[in-house]
PDB file of C-alpha atoms and ligand atoms in Angstrom:
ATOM      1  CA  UNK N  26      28.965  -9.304  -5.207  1.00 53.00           C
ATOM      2  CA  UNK N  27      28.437  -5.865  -2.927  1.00 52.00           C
ATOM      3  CA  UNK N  28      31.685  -4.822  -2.032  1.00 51.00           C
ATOM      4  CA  UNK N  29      32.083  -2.520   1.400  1.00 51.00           C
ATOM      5  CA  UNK N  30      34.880  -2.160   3.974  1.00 56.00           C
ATOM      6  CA  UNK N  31      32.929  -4.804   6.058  1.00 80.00           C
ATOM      7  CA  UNK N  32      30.685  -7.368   4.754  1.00 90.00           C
ATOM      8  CA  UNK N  33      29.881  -8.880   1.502  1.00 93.00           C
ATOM      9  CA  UNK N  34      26.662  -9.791   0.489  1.00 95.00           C
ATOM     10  CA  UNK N  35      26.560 -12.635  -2.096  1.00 95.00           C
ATOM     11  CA  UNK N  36      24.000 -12.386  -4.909  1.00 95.00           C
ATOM     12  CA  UNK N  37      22.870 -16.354  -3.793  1.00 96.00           C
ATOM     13  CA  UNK N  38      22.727 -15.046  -0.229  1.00 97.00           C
ATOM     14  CA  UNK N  39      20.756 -12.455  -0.847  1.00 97.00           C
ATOM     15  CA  UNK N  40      18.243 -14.843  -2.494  1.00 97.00           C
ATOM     16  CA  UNK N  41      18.012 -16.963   0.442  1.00 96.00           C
ATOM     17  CA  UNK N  42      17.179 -13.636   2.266  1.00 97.00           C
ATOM     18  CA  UNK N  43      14.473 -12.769   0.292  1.00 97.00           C
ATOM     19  CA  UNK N  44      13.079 -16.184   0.325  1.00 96.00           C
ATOM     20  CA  UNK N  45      12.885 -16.133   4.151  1.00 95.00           C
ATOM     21  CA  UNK N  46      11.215 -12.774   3.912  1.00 96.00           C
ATOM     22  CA  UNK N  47       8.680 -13.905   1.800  1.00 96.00           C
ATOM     23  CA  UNK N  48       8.039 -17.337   3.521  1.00 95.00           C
ATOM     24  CA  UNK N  49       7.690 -15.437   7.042  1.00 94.00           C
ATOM     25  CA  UNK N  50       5.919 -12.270   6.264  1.00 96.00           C
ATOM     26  CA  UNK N  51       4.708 -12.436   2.552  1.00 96.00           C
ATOM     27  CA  UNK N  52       6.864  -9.160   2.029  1.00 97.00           C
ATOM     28  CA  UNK N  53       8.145  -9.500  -1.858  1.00 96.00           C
ATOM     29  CA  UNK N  54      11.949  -7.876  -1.953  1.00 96.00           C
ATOM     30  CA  UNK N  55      12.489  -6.835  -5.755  1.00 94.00           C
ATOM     31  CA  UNK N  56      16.347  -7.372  -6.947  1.00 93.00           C
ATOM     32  CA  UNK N  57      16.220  -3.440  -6.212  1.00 94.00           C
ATOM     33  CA  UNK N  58      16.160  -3.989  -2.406  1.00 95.00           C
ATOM     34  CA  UNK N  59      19.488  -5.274  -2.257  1.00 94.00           C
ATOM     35  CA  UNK N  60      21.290  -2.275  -0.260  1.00 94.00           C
ATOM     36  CA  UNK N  61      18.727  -1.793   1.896  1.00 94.00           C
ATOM     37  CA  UNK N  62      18.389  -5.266   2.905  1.00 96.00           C
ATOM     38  CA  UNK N  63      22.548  -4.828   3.342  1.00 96.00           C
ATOM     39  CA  UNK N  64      21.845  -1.325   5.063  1.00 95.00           C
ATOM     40  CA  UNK N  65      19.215  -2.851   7.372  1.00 95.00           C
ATOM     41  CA  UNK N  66      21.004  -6.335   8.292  1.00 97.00           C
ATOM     42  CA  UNK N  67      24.456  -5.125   9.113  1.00 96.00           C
ATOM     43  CA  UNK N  68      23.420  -3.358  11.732  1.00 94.00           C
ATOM     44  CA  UNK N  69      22.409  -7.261  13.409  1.00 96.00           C
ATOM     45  CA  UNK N  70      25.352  -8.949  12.009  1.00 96.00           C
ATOM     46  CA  UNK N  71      27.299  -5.820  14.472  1.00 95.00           C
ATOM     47  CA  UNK N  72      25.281  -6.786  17.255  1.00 94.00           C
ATOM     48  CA  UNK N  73      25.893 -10.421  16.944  1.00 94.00           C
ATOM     49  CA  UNK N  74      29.326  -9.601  16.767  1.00 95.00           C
ATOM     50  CA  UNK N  75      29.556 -11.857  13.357  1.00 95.00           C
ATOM     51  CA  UNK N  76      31.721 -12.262  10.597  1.00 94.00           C
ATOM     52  CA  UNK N  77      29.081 -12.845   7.655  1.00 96.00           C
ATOM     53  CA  UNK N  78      26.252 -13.127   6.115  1.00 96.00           C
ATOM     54  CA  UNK N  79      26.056 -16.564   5.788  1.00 96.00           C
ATOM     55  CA  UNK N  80      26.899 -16.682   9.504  1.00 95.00           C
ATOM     56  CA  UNK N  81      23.958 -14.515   9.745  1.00 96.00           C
ATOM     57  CA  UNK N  82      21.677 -16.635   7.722  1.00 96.00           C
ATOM     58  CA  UNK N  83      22.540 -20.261   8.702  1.00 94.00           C
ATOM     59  CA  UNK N  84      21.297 -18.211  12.511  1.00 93.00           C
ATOM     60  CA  UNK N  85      17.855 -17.286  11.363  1.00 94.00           C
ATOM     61  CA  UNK N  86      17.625 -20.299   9.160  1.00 87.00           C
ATOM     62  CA  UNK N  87      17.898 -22.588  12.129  1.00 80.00           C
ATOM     63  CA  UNK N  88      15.176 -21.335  13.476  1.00 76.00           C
ATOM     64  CA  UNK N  89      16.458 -19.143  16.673  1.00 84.00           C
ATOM     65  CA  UNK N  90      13.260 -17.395  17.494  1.00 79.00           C
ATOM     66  CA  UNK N  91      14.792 -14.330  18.946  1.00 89.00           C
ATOM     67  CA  UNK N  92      16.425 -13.295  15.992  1.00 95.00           C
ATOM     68  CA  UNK N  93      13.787 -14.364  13.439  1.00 95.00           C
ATOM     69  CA  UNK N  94      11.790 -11.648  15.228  1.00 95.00           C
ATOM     70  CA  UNK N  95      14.739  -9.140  15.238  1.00 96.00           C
ATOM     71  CA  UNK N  96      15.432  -9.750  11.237  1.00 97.00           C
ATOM     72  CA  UNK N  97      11.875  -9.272  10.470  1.00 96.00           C
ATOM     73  CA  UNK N  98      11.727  -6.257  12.817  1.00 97.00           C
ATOM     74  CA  UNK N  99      14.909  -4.897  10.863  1.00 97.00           C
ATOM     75  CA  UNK N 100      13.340  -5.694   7.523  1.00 97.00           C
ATOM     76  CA  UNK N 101       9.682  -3.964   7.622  1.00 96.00           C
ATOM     77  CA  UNK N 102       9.362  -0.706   6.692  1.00 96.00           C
ATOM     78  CA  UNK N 103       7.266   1.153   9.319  1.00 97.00           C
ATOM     79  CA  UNK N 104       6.166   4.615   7.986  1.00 97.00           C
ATOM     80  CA  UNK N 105       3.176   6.097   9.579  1.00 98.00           C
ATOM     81  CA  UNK N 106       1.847   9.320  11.017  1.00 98.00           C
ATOM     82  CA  UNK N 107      -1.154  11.266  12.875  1.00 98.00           C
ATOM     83  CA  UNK N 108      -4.039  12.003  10.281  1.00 98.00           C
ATOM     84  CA  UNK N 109      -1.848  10.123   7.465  1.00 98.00           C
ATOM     85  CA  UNK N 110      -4.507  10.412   4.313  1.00 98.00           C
ATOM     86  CA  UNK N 111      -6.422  12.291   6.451  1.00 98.00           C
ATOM     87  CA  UNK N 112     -10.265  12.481   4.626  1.00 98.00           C
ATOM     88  CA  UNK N 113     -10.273   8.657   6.084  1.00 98.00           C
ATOM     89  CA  UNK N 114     -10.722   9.689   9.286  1.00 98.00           C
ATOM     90  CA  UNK N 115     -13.524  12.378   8.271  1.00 98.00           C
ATOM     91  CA  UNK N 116     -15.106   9.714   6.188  1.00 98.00           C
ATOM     92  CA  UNK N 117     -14.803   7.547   8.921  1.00 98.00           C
ATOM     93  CA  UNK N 118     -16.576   9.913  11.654  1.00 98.00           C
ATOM     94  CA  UNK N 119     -19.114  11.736   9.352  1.00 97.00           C
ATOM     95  CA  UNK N 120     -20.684   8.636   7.309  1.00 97.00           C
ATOM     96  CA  UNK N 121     -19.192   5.080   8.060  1.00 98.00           C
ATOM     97  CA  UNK N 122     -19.702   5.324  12.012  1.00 98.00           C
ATOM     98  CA  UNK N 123     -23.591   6.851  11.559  1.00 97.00           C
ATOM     99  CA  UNK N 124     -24.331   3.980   8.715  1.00 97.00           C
ATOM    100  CA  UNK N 125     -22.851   1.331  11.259  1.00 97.00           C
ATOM    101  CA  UNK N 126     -24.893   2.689  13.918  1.00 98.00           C
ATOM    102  CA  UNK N 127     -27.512   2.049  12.109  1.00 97.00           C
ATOM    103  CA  UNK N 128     -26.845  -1.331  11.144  1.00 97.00           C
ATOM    104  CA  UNK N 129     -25.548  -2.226  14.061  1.00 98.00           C
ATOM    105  CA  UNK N 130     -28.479  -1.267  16.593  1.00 97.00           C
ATOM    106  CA  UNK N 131     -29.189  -4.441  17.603  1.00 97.00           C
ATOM    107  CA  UNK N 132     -25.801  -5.542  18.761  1.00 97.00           C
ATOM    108  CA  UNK N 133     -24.708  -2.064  20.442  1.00 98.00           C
ATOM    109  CA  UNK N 134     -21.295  -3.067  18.966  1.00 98.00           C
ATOM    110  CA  UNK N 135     -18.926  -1.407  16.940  1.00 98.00           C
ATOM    111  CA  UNK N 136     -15.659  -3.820  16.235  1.00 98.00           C
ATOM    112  CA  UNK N 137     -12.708  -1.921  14.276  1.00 98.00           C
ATOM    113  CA  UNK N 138      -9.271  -3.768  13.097  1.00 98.00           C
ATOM    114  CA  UNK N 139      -6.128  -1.728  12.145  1.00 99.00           C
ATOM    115  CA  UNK N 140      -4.031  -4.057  11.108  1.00 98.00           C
ATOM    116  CA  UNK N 141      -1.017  -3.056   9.844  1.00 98.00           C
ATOM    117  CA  UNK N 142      -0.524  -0.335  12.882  1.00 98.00           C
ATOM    118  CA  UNK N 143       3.098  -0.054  12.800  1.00 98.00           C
ATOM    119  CA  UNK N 144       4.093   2.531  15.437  1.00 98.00           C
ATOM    120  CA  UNK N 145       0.384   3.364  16.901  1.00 98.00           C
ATOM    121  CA  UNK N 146      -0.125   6.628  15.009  1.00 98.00           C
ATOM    122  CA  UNK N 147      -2.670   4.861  12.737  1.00 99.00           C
ATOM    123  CA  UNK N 148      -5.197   3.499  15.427  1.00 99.00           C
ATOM    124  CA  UNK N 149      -4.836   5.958  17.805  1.00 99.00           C
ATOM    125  CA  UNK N 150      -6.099   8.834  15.004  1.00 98.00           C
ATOM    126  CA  UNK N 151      -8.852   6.201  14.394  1.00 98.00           C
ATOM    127  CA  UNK N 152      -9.641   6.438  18.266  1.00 98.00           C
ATOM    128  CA  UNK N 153      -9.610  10.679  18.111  1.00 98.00           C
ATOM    129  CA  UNK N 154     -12.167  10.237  14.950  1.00 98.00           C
ATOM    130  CA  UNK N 155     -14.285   8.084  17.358  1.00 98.00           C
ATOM    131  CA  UNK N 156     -13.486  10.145  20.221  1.00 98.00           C
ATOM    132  CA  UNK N 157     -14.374  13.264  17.913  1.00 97.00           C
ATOM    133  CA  UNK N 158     -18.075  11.902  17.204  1.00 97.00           C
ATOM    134  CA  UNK N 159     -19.171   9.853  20.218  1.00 97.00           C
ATOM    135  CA  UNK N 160     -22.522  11.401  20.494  1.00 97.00           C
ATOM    136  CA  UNK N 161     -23.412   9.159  17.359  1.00 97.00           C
ATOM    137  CA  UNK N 162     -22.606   6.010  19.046  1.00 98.00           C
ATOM    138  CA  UNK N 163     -23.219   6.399  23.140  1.00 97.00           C
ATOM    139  CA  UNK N 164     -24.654   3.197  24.199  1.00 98.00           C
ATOM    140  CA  UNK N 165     -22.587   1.496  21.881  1.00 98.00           C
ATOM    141  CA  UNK N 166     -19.187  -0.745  22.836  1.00 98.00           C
ATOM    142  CA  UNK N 167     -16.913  -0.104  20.826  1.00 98.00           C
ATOM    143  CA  UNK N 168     -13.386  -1.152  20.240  1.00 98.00           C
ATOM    144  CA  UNK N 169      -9.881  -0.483  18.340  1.00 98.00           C
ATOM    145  CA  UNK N 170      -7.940  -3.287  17.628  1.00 98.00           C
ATOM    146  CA  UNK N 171      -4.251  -2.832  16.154  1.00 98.00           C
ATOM    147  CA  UNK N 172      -1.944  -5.520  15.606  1.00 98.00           C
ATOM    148  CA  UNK N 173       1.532  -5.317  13.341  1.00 98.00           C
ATOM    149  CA  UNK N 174       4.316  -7.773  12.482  1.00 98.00           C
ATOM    150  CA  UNK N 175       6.504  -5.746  14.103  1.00 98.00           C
ATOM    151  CA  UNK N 176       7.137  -6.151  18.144  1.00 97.00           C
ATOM    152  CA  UNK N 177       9.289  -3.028  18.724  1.00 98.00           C
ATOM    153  CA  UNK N 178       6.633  -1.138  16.957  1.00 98.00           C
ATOM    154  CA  UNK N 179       4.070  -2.740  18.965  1.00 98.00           C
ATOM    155  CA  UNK N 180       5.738  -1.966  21.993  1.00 98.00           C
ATOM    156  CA  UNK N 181       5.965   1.436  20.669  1.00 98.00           C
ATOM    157  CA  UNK N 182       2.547   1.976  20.437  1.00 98.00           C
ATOM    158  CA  UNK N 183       1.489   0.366  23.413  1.00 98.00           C
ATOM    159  CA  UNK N 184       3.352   2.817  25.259  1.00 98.00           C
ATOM    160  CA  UNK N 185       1.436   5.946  23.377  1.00 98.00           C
ATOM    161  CA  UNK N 186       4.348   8.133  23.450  1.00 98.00           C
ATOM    162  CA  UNK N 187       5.651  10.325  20.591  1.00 98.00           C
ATOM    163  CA  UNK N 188       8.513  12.398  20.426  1.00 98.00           C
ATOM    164  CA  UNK N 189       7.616  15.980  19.458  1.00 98.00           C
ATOM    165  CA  UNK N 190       8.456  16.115  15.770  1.00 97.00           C
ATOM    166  CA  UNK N 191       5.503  12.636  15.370  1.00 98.00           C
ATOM    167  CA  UNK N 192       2.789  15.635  16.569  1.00 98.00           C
ATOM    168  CA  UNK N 193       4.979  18.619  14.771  1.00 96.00           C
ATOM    169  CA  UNK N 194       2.580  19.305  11.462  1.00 97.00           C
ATOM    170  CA  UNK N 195      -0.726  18.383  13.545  1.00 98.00           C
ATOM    171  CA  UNK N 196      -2.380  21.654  14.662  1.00 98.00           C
ATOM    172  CA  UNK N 197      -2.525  23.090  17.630  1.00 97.00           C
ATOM    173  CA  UNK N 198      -5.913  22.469  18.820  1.00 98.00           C
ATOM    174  CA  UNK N 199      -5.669  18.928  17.816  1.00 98.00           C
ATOM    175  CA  UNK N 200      -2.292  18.474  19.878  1.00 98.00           C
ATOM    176  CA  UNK N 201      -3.979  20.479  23.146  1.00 97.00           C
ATOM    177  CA  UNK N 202      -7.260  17.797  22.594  1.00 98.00           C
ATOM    178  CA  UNK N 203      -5.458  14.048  22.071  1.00 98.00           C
ATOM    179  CA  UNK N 204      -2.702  14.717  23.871  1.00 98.00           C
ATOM    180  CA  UNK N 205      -1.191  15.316  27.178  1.00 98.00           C
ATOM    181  CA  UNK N 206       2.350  17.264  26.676  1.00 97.00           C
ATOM    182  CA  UNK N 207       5.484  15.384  28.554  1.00 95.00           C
ATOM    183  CA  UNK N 208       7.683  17.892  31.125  1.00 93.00           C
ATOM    184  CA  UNK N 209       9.516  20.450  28.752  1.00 94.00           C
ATOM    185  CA  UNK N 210       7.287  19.236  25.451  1.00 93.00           C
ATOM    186  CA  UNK N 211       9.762  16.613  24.211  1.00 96.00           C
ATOM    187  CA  UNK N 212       7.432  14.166  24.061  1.00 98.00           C
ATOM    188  CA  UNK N 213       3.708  13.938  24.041  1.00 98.00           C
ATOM    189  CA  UNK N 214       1.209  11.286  25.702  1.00 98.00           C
ATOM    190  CA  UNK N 215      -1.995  10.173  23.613  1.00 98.00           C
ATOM    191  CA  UNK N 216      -4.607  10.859  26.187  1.00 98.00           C
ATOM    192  CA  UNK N 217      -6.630   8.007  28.180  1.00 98.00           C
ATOM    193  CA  UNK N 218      -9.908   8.516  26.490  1.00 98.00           C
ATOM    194  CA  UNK N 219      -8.330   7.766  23.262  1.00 98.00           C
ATOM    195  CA  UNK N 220      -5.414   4.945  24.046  1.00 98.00           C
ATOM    196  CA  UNK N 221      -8.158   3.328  26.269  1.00 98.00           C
ATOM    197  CA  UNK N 222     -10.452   2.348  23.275  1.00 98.00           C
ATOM    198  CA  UNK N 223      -7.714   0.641  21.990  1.00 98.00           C
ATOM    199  CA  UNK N 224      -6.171  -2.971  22.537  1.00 98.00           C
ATOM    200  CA  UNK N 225      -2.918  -4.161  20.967  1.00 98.00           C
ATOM    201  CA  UNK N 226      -0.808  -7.263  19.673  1.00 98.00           C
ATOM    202  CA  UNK N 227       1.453  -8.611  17.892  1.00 98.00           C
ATOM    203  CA  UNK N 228      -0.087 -10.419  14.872  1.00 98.00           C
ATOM    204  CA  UNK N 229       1.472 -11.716  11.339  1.00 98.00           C
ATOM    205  CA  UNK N 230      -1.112 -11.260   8.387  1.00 98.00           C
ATOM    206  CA  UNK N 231       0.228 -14.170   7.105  1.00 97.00           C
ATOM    207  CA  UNK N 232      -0.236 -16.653  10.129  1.00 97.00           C
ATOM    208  CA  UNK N 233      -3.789 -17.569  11.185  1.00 97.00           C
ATOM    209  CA  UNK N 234      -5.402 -14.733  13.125  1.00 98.00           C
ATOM    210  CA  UNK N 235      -7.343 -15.374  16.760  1.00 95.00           C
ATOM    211  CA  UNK N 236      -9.834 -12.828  15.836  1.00 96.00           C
ATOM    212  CA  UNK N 237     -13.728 -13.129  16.389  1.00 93.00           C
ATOM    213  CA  UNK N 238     -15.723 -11.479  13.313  1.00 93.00           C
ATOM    214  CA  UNK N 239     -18.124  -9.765  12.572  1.00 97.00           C
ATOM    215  CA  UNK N 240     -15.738  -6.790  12.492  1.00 98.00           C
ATOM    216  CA  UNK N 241     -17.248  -3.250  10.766  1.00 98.00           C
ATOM    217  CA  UNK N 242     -14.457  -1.838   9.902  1.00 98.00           C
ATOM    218  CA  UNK N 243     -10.710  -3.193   8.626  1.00 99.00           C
ATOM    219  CA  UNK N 244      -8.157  -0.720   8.098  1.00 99.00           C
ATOM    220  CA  UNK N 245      -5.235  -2.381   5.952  1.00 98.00           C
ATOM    221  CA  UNK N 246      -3.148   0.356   4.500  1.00 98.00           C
ATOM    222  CA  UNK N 247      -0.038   0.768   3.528  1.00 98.00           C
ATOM    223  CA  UNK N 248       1.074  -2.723   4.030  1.00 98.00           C
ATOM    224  CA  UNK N 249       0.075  -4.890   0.641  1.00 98.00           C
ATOM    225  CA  UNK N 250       1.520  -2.723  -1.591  1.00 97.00           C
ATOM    226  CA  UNK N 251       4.408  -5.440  -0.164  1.00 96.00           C
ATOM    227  CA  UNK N 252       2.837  -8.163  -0.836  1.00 97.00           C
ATOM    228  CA  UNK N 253       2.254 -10.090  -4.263  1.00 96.00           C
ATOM    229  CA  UNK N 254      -0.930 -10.730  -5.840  1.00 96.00           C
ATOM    230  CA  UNK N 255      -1.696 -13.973  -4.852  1.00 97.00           C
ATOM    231  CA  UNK N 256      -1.160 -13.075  -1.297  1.00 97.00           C
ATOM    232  CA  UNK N 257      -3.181  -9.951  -1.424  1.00 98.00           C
ATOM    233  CA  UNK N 258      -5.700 -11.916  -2.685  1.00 98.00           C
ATOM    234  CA  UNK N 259      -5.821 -14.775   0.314  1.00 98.00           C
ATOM    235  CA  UNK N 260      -5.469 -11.735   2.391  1.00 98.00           C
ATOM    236  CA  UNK N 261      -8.580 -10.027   1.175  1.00 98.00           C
ATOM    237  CA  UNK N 262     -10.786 -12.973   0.860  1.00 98.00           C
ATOM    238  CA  UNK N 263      -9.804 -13.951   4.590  1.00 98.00           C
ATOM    239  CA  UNK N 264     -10.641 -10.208   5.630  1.00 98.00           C
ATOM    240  CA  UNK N 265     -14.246 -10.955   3.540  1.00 98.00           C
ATOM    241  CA  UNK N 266     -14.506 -13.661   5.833  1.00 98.00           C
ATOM    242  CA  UNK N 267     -14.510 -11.524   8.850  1.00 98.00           C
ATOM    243  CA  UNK N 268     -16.895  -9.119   7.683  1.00 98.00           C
ATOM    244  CA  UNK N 269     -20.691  -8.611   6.894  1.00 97.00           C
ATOM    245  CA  UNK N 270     -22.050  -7.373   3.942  1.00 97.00           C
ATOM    246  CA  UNK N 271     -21.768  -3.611   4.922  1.00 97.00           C
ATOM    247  CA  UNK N 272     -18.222  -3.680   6.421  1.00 98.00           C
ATOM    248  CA  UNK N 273     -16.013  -1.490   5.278  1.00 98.00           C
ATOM    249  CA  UNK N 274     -12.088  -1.595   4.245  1.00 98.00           C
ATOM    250  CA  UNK N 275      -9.640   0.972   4.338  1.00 98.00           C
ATOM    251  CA  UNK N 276      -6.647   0.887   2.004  1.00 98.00           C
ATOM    252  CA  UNK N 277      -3.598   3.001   0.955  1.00 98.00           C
ATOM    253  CA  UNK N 278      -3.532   5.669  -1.242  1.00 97.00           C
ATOM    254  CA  UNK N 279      -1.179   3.261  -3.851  1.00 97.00           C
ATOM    255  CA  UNK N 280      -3.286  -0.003  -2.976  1.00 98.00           C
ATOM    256  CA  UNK N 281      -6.603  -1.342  -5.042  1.00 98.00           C
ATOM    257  CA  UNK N 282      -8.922  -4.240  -4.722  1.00 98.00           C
ATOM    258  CA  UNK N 283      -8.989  -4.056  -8.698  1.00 97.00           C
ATOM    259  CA  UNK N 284      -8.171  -7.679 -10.171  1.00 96.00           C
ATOM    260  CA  UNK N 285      -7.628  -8.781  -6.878  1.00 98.00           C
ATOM    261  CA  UNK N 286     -11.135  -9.486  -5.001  1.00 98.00           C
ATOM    262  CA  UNK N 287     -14.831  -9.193  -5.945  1.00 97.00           C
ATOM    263  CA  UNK N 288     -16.030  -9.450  -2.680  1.00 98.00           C
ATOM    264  CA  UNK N 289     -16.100  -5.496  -2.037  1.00 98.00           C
ATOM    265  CA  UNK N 290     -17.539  -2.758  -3.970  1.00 98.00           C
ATOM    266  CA  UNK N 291     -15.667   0.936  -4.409  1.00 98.00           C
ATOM    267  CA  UNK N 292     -17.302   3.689  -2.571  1.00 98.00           C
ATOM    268  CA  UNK N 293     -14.719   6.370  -1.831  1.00 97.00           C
ATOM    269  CA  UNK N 294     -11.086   7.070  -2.421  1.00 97.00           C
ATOM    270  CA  UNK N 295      -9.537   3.689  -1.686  1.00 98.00           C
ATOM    271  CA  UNK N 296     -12.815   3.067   0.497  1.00 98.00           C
ATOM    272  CA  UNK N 297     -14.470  -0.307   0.377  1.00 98.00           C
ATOM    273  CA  UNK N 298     -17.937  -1.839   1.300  1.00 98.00           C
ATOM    274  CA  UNK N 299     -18.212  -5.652   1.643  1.00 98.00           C
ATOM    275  CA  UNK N 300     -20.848  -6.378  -0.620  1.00 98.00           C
ATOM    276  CA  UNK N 301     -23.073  -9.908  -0.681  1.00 88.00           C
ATOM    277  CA  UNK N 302     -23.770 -12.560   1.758  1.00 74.00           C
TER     278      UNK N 302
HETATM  279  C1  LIG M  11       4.345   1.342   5.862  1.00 64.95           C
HETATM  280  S1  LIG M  11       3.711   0.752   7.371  1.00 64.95           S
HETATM  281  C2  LIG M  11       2.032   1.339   7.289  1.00 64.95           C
HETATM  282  C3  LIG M  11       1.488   1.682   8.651  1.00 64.95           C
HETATM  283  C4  LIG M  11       0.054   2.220   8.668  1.00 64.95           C
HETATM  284  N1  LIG M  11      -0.876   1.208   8.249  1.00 64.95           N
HETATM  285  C5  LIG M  11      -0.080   3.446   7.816  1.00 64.95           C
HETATM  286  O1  LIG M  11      -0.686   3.367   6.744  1.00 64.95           O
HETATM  287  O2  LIG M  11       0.402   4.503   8.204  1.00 64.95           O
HETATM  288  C6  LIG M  11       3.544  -1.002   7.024  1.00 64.95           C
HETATM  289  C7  LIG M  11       3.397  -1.867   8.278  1.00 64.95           C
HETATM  290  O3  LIG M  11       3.005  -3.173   7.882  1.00 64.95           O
HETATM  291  C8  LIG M  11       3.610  -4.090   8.750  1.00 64.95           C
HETATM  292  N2  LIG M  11       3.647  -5.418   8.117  1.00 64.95           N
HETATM  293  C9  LIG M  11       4.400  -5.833   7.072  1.00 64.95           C
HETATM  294  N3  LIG M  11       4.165  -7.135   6.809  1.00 64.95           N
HETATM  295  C10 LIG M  11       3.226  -7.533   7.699  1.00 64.95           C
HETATM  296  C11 LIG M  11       2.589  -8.786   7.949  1.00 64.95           C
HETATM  297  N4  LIG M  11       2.863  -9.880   7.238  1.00 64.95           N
HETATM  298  N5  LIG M  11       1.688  -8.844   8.963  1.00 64.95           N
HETATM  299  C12 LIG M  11       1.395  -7.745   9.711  1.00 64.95           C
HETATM  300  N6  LIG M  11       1.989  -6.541   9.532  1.00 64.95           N
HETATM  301  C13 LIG M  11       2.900  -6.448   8.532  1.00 64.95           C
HETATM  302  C14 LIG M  11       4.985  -3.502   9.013  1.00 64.95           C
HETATM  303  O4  LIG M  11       5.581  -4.000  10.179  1.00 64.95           O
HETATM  304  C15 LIG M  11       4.688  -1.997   9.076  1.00 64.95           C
HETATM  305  O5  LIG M  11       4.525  -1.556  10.391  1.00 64.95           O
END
């Protein structure tokens, strides 16, 4: 039992936590997870004004769609930034978008998923790469979609905002060229040419997705290192699905298609190609 001034958080309730987690979002909470679970949930057992846990749980187990939302919003973890493992985005702009070009000159299309966007950061620095080299694909439609778990930080990005310290480490000219600075530079505005090739939502990688393949390019970083093996793998072979032989997939620095799918061949630090039919 977790003792604090407040709450208690049984050892069998914090099973039936992790059990929801993983049936909802295919996040796997290790016994380690325990106090932030606690740390992260408190703060909605306060706002519901309840007395415990398994108050808290009998809520969400009955299915009240509000705050299923709200205790998966509470329990993702949403680290991101501008540029985050930043010689994807040069990769991206100097080699994949040429090659697709290429490929693609038929169509005229380019079709990019981020889909574990989290706060916006993420697809917006994919829309500066595009923005960055769009002399290699004028005449060509192309579109960003990002979709995450997480509402709030879908509403987030939607709104394209940041407060200063999100553009803090980015350099100058790369803050004067994305973005448009808020009165008194508290906040800063990703610019229309960039937010404008992208299109958000709200989307659970474990639910069935309303998405129309082919897409080129899936970014997916960051996100399965949550996930267990199994469900990487449905995940991966679903993403095949979507994409041609020649579509590439982004992961995380910490994240590897080793062992877990055959359908994509290793071209570049955590860089993927969708290899056969
Ligand atoms: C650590 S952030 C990574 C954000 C971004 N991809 C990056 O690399 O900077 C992980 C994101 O995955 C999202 N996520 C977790 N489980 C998910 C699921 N089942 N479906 C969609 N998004 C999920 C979380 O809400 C969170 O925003």
């Amino acid at each position: 039992m977790m003792r604090t001034k407040d709450f208690d958080l049984s050892e069998v309730e914090f099973n039936r936590l992790r059990a929801l987690v993983h049936a909802k979002t295919g996040i796997s909470l290790s016994q380690a997870k325990r106090e932030l679970v606690y740390g992260r949930l408190v703060r909605r057992l306060r706002a519901l004004k309840l007395g415990t846990f398994g108050e808290y749980i009998s809520l969400i187990s009955d299915e009240h769609p509000g705050e299923m939302q709200e205790f998966i919003n509470a329990i993702t973890t949403n680290l991101t930034s501008f540029y985050r493992e930043s010689h994807h985005f040069d990769m991206l702009a100097e080699s994949v978008i040429p090659e697709l070009v290429r490929a693609n000159a038929g169509t005229r299309k380019l079709r990019i998923w981020c889909s574990a966007c989290s706060t916006g950061e993420e697809p917006y620095t994919i829309a500066m790469a595009l923005r960055a080299c769009a002399p290699a694909w004028a005449g060509f439609d192309v579109r960003v979609l990002a979709t995450d778990l997480d509402t709030n930080c879908v509403a987030h990005a939607k709104r394209g905002v940041y407060a200063a310290d999100r553009v803090k480490d980015l350099p100058r000219a790369t803050i004067e060229r994305w973005f448009d600075a808020e009165p008194g530079r508290t906040a800063y505005r990703v610019r229309p040419e960039v937010a404008s090739l992208v299109t958000f939502g709200q989307l659970n990688l474990m639910d069935a997705w309303p998405i129309r393949g082919p897409l080129d390019v899936i970014f997916c970083r960051n996100v399965v290192i949550y996930f267990d093996k199994d469900a990487q793998r449905r995940l991966f072979d679903r993403m095949a699905d979507l994409q041609r032989e020649g579509g590439h997939l982004f992961l995380g620095h910490s994240e590897t298609l080793f062992k877990v799918s055959t359908r994509y061949e290793l071209i570049g630090r955590t860089v993927y190609r969708r290899v056969g039919p």
